[in-house]
Coordinates of C-alpha atoms in Angstrom, one line a residue:
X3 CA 97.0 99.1 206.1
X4 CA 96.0 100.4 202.6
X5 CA 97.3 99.1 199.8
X6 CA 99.9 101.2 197.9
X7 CA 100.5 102.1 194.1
X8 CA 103.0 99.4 193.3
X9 CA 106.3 100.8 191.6
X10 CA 107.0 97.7 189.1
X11 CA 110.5 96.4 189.7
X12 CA 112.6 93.5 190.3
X13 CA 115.2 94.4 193.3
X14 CA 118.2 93.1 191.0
X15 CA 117.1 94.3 187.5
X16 CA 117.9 98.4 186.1
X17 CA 115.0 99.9 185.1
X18 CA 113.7 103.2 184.9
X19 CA 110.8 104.3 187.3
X20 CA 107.9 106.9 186.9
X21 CA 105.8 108.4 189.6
X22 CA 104.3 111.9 189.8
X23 CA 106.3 113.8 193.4
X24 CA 104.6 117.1 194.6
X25 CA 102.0 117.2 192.1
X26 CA 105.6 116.5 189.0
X27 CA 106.2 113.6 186.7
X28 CA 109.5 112.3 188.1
X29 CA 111.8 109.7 186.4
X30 CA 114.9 107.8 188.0
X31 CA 117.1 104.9 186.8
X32 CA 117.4 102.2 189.3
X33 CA 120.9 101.0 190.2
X34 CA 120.4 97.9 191.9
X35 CA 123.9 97.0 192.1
X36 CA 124.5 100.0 194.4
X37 CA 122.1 99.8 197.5
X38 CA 122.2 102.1 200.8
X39 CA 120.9 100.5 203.9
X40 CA 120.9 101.8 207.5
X41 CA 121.0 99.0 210.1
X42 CA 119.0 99.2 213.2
X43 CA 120.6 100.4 216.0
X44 CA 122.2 97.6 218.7
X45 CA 122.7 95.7 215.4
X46 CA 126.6 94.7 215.6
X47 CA 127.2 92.5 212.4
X48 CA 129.6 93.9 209.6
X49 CA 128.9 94.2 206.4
X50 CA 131.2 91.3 205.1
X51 CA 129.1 89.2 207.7
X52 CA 126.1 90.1 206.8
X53 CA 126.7 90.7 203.0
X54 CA 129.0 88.6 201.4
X55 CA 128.2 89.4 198.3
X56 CA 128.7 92.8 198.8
X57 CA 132.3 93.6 196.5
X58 CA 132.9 97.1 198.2
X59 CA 130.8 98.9 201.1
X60 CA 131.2 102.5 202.3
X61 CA 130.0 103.8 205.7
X62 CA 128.6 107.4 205.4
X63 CA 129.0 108.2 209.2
X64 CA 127.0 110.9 209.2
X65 CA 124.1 109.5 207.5
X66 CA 123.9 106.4 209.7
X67 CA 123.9 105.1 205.8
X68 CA 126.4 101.9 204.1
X69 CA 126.4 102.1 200.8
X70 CA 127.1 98.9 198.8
X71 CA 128.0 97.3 195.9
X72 CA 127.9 94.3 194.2
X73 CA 128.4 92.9 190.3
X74 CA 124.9 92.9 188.8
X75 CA 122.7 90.2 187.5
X76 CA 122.8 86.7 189.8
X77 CA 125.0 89.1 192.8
X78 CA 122.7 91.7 193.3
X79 CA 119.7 89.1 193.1
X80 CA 121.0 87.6 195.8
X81 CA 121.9 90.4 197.7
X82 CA 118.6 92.0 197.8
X83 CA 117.5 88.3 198.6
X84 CA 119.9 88.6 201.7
X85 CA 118.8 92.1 202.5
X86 CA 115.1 90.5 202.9
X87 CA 115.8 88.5 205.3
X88 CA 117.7 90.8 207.2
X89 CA 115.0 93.3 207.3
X90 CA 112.4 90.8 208.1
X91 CA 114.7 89.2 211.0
X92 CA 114.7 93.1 212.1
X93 CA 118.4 93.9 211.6
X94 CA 117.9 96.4 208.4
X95 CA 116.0 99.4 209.0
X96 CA 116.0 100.4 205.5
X97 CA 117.4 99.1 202.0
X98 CA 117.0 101.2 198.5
X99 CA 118.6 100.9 195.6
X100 CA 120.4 103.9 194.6
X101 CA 118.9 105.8 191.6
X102 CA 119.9 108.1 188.9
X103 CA 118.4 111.4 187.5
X104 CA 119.1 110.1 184.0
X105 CA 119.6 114.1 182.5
X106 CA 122.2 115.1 185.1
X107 CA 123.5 111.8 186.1
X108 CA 122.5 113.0 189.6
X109 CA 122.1 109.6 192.1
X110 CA 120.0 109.9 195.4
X111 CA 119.3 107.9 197.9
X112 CA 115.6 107.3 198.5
X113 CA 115.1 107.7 202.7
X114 CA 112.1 105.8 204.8
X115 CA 110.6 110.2 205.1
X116 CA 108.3 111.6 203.4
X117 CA 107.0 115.2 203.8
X118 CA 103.1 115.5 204.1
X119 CA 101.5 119.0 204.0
X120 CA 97.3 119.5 204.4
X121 CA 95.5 121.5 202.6
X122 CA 94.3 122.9 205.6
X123 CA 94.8 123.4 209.0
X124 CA 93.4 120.7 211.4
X125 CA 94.0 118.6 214.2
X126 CA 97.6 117.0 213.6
X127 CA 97.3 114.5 216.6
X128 CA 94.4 112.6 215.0
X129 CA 95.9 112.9 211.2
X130 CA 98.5 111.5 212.0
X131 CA 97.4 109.0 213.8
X132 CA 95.3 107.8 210.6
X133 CA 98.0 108.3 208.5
X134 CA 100.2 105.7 211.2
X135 CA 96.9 103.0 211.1
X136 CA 96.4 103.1 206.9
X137 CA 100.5 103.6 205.9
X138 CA 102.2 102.5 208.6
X139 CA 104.2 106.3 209.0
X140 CA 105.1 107.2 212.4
X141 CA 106.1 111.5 213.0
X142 CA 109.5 112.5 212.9
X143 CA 109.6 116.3 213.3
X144 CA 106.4 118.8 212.9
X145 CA 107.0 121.9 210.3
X146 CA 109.0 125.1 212.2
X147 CA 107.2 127.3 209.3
X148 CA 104.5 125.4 208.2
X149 CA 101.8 124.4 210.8
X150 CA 100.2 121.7 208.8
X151 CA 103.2 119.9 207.5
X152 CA 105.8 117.3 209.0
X153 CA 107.8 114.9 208.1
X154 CA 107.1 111.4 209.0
X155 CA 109.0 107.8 208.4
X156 CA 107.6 104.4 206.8
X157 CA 108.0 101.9 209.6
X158 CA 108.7 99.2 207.2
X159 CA 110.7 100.6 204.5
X160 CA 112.0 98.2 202.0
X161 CA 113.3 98.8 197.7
X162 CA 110.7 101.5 197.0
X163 CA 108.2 101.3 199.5
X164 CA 108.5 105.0 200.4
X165 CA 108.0 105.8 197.0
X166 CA 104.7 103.9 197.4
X167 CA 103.8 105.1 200.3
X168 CA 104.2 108.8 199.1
X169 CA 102.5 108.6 196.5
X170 CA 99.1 106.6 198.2
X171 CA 99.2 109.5 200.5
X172 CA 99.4 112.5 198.1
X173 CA 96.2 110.9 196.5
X174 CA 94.1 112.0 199.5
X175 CA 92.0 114.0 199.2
X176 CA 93.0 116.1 202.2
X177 CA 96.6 116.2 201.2
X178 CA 98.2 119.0 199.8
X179 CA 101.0 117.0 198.8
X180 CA 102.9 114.5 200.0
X181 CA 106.9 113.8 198.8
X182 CA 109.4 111.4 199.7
X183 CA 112.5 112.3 200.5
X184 CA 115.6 111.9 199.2
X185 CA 119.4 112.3 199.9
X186 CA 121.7 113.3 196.8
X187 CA 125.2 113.1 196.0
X188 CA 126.8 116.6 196.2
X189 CA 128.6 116.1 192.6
X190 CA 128.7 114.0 189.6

């Protein structure tokens, strides 16, 4: 696979990110202490199995999400250590920390999708089967209105990798842009 613009960040430390989305300059704050995972399916443990450092947890049903939090400082270092080993043991899906539009206060939860669109129209089988060999991105739906855009997921989605990923693939040349996708909180 190619390798990806790194996003410089420690899992357990705040910091405020910048990446360019859709052809913008985006910034976020990253909340480590607050983290959203989604669990592969058939996996059975609970959270306070899996993640006792976790002080409260809160299943979003219809998100397939958990959102948890811990403390700060040495608990969410080892939390994100924990959710490591979980996603490399296969049990995670996903894990991001939960971020903050720091103007509005607005906090969204980064998703393993990322909407590509071409610049032009072409054959999608084979683009997106390069875009599965160099980013590891599988399809998740094609475009209703759009024939050269889908959405697809990041197959090994971990912190900010989609971030990453996104952005790798909006630096194609071919690509008319490419943006990860994000769930956001409905209110402040």
């Amino acid at each position: 696979m190619a390798a990806r613009a790194k996003i410089r960040w420690r899992y357990w430390r705040s910091a405020t990110i910048r990446f360019r989305q859709a052809g913008r300059r985006v910034s976020l704050e990253v909340l480590p202490h607050l983290v959203a995972l989604r669990w592969e399916r058939g996996s059975s443990m609970s959270v306070a199995e899996a993640l006792p450092e976790a002080e409260r947890s809160r299943a979003l049903r219809a998100l397939e999400l958990t959102l948890v939090e811990v403390r700060g400082g040495q608990a969410a270092r080892r939390l994100w250590q924990r959710l490591e080993e979980l996603h490399s043991a296969g049990r995670l899906r996903f894990a991001t920390p939960l971020l903050r539009e720091p103007v509005s206060g607005l906090r969204q939860i980064l998703t393993d999708e990322i909407t590509v669109r071409w610049k032009q129209a072409g054959d999608m089988a084979a683009r997106l089967e390069a875009l599965r060999r160099e980013f590891g991105l599988a399809l998740v739906r094609r475009s209703t209105f759009v024939e050269r855009q889908c959405v697809v997921r990041l197959e090994k989605a971990f912190g900010l990798a989609t971030l990453e990923a996104a952005q790798a693939v909006d630096g194609k040349p071919e690509i008319d842009f490419a943006a990860a996708n994000f769930i956001s909180e409905a209110g402040r």
